Short mmCIF file of C-alpha atoms in Angstrom, two decimals:
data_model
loop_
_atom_site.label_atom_id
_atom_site.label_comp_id
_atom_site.label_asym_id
_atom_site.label_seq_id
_atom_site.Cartn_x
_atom_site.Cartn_y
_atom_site.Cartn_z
CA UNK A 1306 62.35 -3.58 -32.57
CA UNK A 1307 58.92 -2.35 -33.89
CA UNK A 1308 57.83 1.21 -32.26
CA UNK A 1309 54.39 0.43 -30.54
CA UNK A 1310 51.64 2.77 -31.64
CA UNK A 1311 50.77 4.38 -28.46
CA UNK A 1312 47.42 6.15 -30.71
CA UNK A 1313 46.06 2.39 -31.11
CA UNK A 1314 46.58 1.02 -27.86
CA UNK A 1315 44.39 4.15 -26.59
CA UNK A 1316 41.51 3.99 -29.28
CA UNK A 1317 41.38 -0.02 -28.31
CA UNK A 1318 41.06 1.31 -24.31
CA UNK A 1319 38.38 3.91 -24.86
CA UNK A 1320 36.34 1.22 -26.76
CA UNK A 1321 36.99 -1.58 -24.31
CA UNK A 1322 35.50 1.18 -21.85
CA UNK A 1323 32.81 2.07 -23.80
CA UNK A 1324 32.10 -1.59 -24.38
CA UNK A 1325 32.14 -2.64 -20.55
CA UNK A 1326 29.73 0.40 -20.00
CA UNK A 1327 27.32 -0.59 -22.72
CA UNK A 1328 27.19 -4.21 -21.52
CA UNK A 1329 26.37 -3.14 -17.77
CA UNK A 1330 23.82 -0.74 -18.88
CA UNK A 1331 22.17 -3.56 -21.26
CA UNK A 1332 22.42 -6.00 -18.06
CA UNK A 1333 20.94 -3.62 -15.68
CA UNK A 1334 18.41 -3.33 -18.37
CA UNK A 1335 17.44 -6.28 -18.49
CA UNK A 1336 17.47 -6.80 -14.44
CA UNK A 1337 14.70 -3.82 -13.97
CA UNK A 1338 12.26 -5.86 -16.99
CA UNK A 1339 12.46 -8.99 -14.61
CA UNK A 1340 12.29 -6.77 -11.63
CA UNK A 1341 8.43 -7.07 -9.89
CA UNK A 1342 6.75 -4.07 -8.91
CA UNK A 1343 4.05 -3.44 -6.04
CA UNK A 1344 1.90 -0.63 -5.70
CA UNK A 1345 -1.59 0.31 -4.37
CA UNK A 1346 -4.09 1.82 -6.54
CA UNK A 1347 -7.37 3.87 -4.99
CA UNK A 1348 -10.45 5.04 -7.18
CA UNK A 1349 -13.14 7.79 -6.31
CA UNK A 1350 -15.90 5.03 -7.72
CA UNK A 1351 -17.15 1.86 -7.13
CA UNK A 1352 -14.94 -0.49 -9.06
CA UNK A 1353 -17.14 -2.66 -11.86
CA UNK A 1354 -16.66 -5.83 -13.17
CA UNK A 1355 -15.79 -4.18 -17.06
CA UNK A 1356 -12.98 -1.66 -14.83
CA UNK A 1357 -11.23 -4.52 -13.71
CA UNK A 1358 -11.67 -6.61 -16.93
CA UNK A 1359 -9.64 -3.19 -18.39
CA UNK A 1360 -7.20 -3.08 -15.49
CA UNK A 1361 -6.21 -6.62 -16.29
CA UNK A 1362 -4.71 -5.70 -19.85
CA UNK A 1363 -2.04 -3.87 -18.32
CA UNK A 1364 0.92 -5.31 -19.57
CA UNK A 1365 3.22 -6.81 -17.62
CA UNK A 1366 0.09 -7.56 -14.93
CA UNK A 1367 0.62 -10.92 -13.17
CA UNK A 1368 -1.74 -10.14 -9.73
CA UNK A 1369 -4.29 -7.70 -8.78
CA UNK A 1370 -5.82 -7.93 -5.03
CA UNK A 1371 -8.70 -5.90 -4.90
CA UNK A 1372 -9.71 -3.87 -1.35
CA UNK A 1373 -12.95 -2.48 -0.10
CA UNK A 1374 -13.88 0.43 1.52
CA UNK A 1375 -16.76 1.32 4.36
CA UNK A 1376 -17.21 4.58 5.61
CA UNK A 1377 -17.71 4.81 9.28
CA UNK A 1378 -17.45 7.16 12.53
CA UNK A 1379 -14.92 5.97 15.12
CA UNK A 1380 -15.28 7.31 18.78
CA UNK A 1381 -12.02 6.86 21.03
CA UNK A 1382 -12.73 8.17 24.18
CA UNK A 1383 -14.18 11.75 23.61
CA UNK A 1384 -12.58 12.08 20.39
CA UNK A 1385 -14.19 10.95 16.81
CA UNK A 1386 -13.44 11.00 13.27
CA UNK A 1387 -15.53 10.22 10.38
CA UNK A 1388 -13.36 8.20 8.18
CA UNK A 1389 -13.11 5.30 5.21
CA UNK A 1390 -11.85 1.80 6.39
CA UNK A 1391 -10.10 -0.16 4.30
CA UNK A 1392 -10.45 -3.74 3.94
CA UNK A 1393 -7.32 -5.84 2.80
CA UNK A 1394 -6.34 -9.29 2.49
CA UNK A 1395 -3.60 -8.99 5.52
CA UNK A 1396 -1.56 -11.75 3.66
CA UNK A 1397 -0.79 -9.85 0.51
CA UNK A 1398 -1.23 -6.08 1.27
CA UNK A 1399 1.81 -4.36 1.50
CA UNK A 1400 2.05 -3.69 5.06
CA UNK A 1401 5.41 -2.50 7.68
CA UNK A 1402 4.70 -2.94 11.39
CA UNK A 1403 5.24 -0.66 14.00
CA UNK A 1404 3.64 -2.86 16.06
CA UNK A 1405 1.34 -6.06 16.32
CA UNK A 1406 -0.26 -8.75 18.35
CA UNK A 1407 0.93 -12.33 17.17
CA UNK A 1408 -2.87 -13.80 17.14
CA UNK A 1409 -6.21 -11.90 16.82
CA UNK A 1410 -9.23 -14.07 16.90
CA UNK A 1411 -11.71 -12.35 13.93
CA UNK A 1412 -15.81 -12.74 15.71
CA UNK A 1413 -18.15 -10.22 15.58
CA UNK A 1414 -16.49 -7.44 17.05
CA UNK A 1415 -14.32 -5.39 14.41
CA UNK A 1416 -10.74 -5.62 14.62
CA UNK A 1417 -8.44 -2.47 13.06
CA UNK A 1418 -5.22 -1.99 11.86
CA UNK A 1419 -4.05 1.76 12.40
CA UNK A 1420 -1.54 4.07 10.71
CA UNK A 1421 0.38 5.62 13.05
CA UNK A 1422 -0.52 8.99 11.97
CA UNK A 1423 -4.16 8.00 11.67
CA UNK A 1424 -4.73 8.61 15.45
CA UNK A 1425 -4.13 12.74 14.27
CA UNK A 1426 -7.82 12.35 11.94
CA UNK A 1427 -10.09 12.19 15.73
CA UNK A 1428 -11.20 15.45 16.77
CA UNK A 1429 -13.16 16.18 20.26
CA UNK A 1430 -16.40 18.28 20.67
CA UNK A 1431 -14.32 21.70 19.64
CA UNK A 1432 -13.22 20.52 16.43
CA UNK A 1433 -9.18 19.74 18.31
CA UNK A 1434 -7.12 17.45 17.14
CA UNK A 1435 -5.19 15.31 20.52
CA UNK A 1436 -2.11 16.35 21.06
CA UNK A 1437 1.12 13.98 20.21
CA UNK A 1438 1.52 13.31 23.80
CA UNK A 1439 -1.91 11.27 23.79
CA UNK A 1440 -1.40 9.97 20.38
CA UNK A 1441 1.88 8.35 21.61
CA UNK A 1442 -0.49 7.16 24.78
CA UNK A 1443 -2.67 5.37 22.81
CA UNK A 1444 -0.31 3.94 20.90
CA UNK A 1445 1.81 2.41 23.75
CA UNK A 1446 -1.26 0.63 24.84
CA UNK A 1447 -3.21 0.00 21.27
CA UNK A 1448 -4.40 -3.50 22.76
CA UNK A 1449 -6.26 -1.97 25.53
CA UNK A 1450 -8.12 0.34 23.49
CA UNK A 1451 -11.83 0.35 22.72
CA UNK A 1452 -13.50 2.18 20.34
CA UNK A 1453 -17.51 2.56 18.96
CA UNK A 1454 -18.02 2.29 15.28
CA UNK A 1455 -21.12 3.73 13.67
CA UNK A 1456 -22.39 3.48 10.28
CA UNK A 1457 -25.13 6.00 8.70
CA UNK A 1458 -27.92 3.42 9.46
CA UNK A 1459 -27.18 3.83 13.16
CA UNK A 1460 -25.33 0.56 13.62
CA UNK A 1461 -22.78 0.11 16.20
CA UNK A 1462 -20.73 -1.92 17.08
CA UNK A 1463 -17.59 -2.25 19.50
CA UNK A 1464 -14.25 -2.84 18.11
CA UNK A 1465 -10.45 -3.09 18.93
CA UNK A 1466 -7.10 -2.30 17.64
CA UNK A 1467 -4.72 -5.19 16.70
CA UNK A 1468 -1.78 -3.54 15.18
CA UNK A 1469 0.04 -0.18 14.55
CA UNK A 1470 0.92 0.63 11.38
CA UNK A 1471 4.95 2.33 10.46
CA UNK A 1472 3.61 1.95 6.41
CA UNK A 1473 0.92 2.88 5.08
CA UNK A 1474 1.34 5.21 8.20
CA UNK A 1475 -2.21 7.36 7.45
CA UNK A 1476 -4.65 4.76 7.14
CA UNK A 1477 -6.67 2.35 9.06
CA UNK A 1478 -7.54 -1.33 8.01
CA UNK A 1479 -9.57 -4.25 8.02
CA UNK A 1480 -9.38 -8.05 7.46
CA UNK A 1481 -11.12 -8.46 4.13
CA UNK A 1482 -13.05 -10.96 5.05
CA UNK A 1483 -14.41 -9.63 8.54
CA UNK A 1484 -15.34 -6.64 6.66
CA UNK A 1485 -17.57 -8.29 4.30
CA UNK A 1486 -19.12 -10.34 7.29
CA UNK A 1487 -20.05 -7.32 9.08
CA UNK A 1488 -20.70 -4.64 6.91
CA UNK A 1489 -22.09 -6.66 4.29
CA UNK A 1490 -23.81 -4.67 1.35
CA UNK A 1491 -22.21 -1.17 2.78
CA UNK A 1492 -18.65 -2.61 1.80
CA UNK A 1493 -17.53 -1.16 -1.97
CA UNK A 1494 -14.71 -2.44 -3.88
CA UNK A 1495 -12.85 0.78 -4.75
CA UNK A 1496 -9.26 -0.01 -4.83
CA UNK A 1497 -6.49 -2.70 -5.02
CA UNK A 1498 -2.29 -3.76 -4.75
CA UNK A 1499 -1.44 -4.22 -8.48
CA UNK A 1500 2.10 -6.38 -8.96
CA UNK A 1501 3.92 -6.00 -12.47
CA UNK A 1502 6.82 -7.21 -13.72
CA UNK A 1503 9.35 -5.06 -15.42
CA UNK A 1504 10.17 -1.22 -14.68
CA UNK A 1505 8.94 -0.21 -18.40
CA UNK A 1506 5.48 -2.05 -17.89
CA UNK A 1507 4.98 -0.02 -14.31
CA UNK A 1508 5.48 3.35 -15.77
CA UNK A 1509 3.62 2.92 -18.35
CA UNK A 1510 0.78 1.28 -16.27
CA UNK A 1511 1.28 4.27 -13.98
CA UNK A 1512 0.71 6.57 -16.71
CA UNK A 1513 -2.42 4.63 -18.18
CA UNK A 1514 -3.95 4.69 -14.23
CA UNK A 1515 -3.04 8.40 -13.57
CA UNK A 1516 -4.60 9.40 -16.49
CA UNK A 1517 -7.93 7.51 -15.98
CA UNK A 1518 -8.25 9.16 -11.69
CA UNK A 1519 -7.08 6.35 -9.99
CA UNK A 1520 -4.82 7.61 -6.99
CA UNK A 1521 -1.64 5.05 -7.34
CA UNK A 1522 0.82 4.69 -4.23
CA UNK A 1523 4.34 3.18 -3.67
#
């Protein structure tokens, strides 16, 4: 009987392994190119019509959602904090919920969505933050709340708090829409949700955006 040539049977094993380990790393390549990536991106300007004409040559770039911004003074009791609202398409911004009421009827009266650290930004008359005893107050009754929102020009109006925020968990929101209708000419677009496919295509879209200010958040 023929001697088997132990020396061959193991240089056939260490390639099968080193086949079956360059076939899953080609395959999970491939997965993370059709894999679709979501993140928010915030500049210090207005955006213009040629800035978003140059955002949309990102490749890989299959939707961009713009958001506004309005900068306004919220009054909660005897606390207030001058702050930027954001105004979102609720639909497509990408949003975790603490908390929220099923139905909120949009009308004149502004309606907000709030991070759950947001509440920390109010300050009272000495410049103190509330303490997380009445942050966790307001939260437990959010719906009750009322709070005064001014704008420079000495508009006011009353508004109320639909929702509490777990992510983005520092900000405060807006329907799109309402925001426009209310605020009109005050509203700026300065941001947006930008969704590309392929893990290649978002770094190197993160890199481009980094590079030219914009603030970009997972």
């Amino acid at each position: 009987m023929k001697r088997r040539n132990i020396y061959k049977d193991i240089v056939f094993l260490a390639l099968g392994c080193i086949f079956m380990i360059w076939t899953a790393h080609v395959v999970n390549f491939w997965k993370q190119q059709q894999k679709s990536f979501t993140f928010c991106i915030q500049s210090q300007t207005e955006f213009t019509d040629d800035a978003v004409k140059e955002l949309e040559k990102l490749t890989g770039l299959y939707q961009f959602t713009p958001t506004a911004s309005c900068n306004l003074t919220l009054q909660l009791e005897e606390y207030t904090m001058e702050t930027v609202i954001t105004g979102i398409e609720l639909k497509s911004y990408p949003l975790r919920w603490e908390s929220a009421q099923q139905e909120y009827r949009r009308g004149t009266a502004p309606i907000l969505f709030f991070g759950q650290e947001a509440f920390q930004g109010f300050a009272d008359v000495n410049g103190t933050a509330p303490g997380k005893s009445q942050v966790l107050e307001w939260i437990s009754r959010y719906q009750e709340l009322e709070l005064n929102l001014a704008q420079e020009s000495g508009q006011e109006l009353r508004g109320k708090i639909s929702g509490i925020l777990e992510e983005p968990s520092a900000g405060i929101y807006m329907d799109w829409e309402q925001m426009r209708e209310i605020y009109g000419k005050s509203v700026k677009i300065t941001g947006g949700v930008v969704k590309i496919r392929g893990k290649q295509n978002m770094e190197k879209a993160r890199e481009i955006l980094e590079g030219s200010g914009f603030l970009v958040e997972f």
